[in-house]
Amino acid sequence: MHRVTIVGSGFAALTAIQQLRKSNPDVEITLVSPAAEFVYLPGLIWVPPGLRRGEDLRIDLTRFLQRMRVRHVAAEATGLSHCGRTLETTQAPINNDGLIIASGGRFLKKLPGIEHAITPCEGIAAAERIRERIRAMDGGTIALGFAGNPKEPSAMRGGPMFEFLFGLDNQLRQEGRRERFELVFFTPAPRPGNRLGPKAVEGLLAEMRRRDIRTHLGHKLKGFSEQGVSTEGGDFAADLILFMPGMTGNTWFDNTELPRSSGGLIEAERTCRVPGYDRVYVAGDSGSFPGPEWMPKQAHMADLQARTAARNLLAEFAGQTPTETFRVELLCIVDANRDGMLVARNERFNLVLPSLRVFHWLKRFFEWNYLRRFR
C-alpha cells in the first residue's frame, strides 16, 4: 500500500484527496495541517456587508476526512529530508512514498507601515475586522489596492480587491451613507486587472468611473501610515486601508533543498512535479508553474493543478512516466454583493460579460455546491 502525504488543507489539498481516493481506493493518505478545517476564502467578500458570518466559511473537515479515510496530523510542516521521502513537522517526521505540497503561499509584508493596512484574504479575522471598522465609521476615505511580487508576476491576488471595492460601494449605498465616503482604488499597475484580459480592464475602469471611485494607478508604493498611502506619484489620505500584497513561498520551504523560483515559490513542471525529485508534487499557490504570464493564483487553478498532481503521482506508483498536464484557465465572477461580472480566459479566448444579478446568485450557488461535499 502506497503512502501519500499532503501538506495543507486548502483547495488544492482537498481536491488532491478526492482525486486520489477516486482513482485509488487503497492508497494511504495523511493530511498535515494545523487544524482539520477548511476556510472558504472566496466568501470573505461577503463578511463586511453581513451576507456571511465567519462560522459560515470555516468548515470542520472531520467527517469528510473520515469518509475519505484520511489520517489527519495536526501539525505544521517544517522541512524535508531523504529526498522528499520524509516530511519534518512540529509533531514528528512523517514518511511517505509520495508527497503533494499544497500549503498555499505567504503575503509579502515588507512595505513600511504595512501594519496600518488590513490584508483581507489573510482570513476570517481580517474580514471581520474590516466589517467592524466600516460599521464604526461615520464617513471618510477608504483606500483599497493590491500589488504583486516583482520577481514572480503570477504571485498576486488582485481579483478579490475588485470585489471588496465594488461590494463596499454597494453596501454603503444600501445603507444610505455612500455620499459621506470617498473610495480610492490604488495599485502600481497602470492597467489594473490586466491578467483578466484587456476587455476586463476596460470594464473594471468603466465601473469605477460609474460608481464615482477615484483611482491612483501606475505609481510604485512607498508605504503606509495612519494618515494614508504614500507612492512615488504622490501621497493621499485614508482613514482605512485595505491592501493585498504580492505572494511568496512558505517559510518552511527555506528548510528544504527544493528548487525555488526567483519569487520564492517551489518550481514545478507542467505536470506539477518538482524537477529533480521523484514523487514530489506541488499544486496551488505554493508552486511556480510554466505557462502564460496571466496564469492566475485562484481556487479554480489550484483545483486543476491538484487533479493533475494526484493523477501523475499515481502513474508513478504504477511505474509509468507522469505525462498529464493541467490546462491554464481563469474563471471567476467579480462579485459586488448584488450583481457580478463573469470573466473567463484560456489560451484561446477571453470572455467578459457585464455585471448581472444572476451572476451574484450563480456565485452563491457555486459556494453551496462546492462546500456541501465537505460538510
JSON list of N, CA and C in Angstrom, two decimals, residues 45 120-121 157-165 244:
[
{"chain": "A", "resi": 45, "resn": "ILE", "atom": "N", "xyz": [-15.47, 38.10, 1.02]},
{"chain": "A", "resi": 45, "resn": "ILE", "atom": "CA", "xyz": [-16.00, 39.36, 0.50]},
{"chain": "A", "resi": 45, "resn": "ILE", "atom": "C", "xyz": [-17.40, 39.66, 1.03]},
{"chain": "A", "resi": 120, "resn": "PRO", "atom": "N", "xyz": [-7.21, 41.64, 3.44]},
{"chain": "A", "resi": 120, "resn": "PRO", "atom": "CA", "xyz": [-8.48, 40.93, 3.54]},
{"chain": "A", "resi": 120, "resn": "PRO", "atom": "C", "xyz": [-8.39, 39.42, 3.45]},
{"chain": "A", "resi": 121, "resn": "CYS", "atom": "N", "xyz": [-7.56, 38.90, 2.54]},
{"chain": "A", "resi": 121, "resn": "CYS", "atom": "CA", "xyz": [-7.52, 37.45, 2.31]},
{"chain": "A", "resi": 121, "resn": "CYS", "atom": "C", "xyz": [-6.65, 36.70, 3.32]},
{"chain": "A", "resi": 157, "resn": "ARG", "atom": "N", "xyz": [-2.90, 38.36, -6.03]},
{"chain": "A", "resi": 157, "resn": "ARG", "atom": "CA", "xyz": [-4.32, 38.06, -5.93]},
{"chain": "A", "resi": 157, "resn": "ARG", "atom": "C", "xyz": [-5.08, 39.38, -5.92]},
{"chain": "A", "resi": 158, "resn": "GLY", "atom": "N", "xyz": [-5.29, 39.91, -7.11]},
{"chain": "A", "resi": 158, "resn": "GLY", "atom": "CA", "xyz": [-5.96, 41.21, -7.22]},
{"chain": "A", "resi": 158, "resn": "GLY", "atom": "C", "xyz": [-7.46, 41.12, -7.32]},
{"chain": "A", "resi": 159, "resn": "GLY", "atom": "N", "xyz": [-7.98, 40.00, -7.86]},
{"chain": "A", "resi": 159, "resn": "GLY", "atom": "CA", "xyz": [-9.42, 39.87, -8.07]},
{"chain": "A", "resi": 159, "resn": "GLY", "atom": "C", "xyz": [-10.28, 40.17, -6.87]},
{"chain": "A", "resi": 160, "resn": "PRO", "atom": "N", "xyz": [-9.96, 39.62, -5.68]},
{"chain": "A", "resi": 160, "resn": "PRO", "atom": "CA", "xyz": [-10.79, 39.90, -4.51]},
{"chain": "A", "resi": 160, "resn": "PRO", "atom": "C", "xyz": [-10.86, 41.37, -4.15]},
{"chain": "A", "resi": 161, "resn": "MET", "atom": "N", "xyz": [-9.82, 42.15, -4.48]},
{"chain": "A", "resi": 161, "resn": "MET", "atom": "CA", "xyz": [-9.86, 43.57, -4.13]},
{"chain": "A", "resi": 161, "resn": "MET", "atom": "C", "xyz": [-10.89, 44.32, -4.96]},
{"chain": "A", "resi": 162, "resn": "PHE", "atom": "N", "xyz": [-11.09, 43.90, -6.22]},
{"chain": "A", "resi": 162, "resn": "PHE", "atom": "CA", "xyz": [-12.16, 44.50, -7.00]},
{"chain": "A", "resi": 162, "resn": "PHE", "atom": "C", "xyz": [-13.51, 44.17, -6.36]},
{"chain": "A", "resi": 163, "resn": "GLU", "atom": "N", "xyz": [-13.63, 42.95, -5.83]},
{"chain": "A", "resi": 163, "resn": "GLU", "atom": "CA", "xyz": [-14.89, 42.55, -5.20]},
{"chain": "A", "resi": 163, "resn": "GLU", "atom": "C", "xyz": [-15.13, 43.33, -3.91]},
{"chain": "A", "resi": 164, "resn": "PHE", "atom": "N", "xyz": [-14.09, 43.48, -3.09]},
{"chain": "A", "resi": 164, "resn": "PHE", "atom": "CA", "xyz": [-14.25, 44.29, -1.88]},
{"chain": "A", "resi": 164, "resn": "PHE", "atom": "C", "xyz": [-14.60, 45.74, -2.24]},
{"chain": "A", "resi": 165, "resn": "LEU", "atom": "N", "xyz": [-13.99, 46.25, -3.31]},
{"chain": "A", "resi": 165, "resn": "LEU", "atom": "CA", "xyz": [-14.22, 47.63, -3.73]},
{"chain": "A", "resi": 165, "resn": "LEU", "atom": "C", "xyz": [-15.68, 47.83, -4.17]},
{"chain": "A", "resi": 244, "resn": "MET", "atom": "N", "xyz": [-3.84, 44.21, -0.55]},
{"chain": "A", "resi": 244, "resn": "MET", "atom": "CA", "xyz": [-3.44, 42.84, -0.81]},
{"chain": "A", "resi": 244, "resn": "MET", "atom": "C", "xyz": [-2.03, 42.84, -1.40]}
]
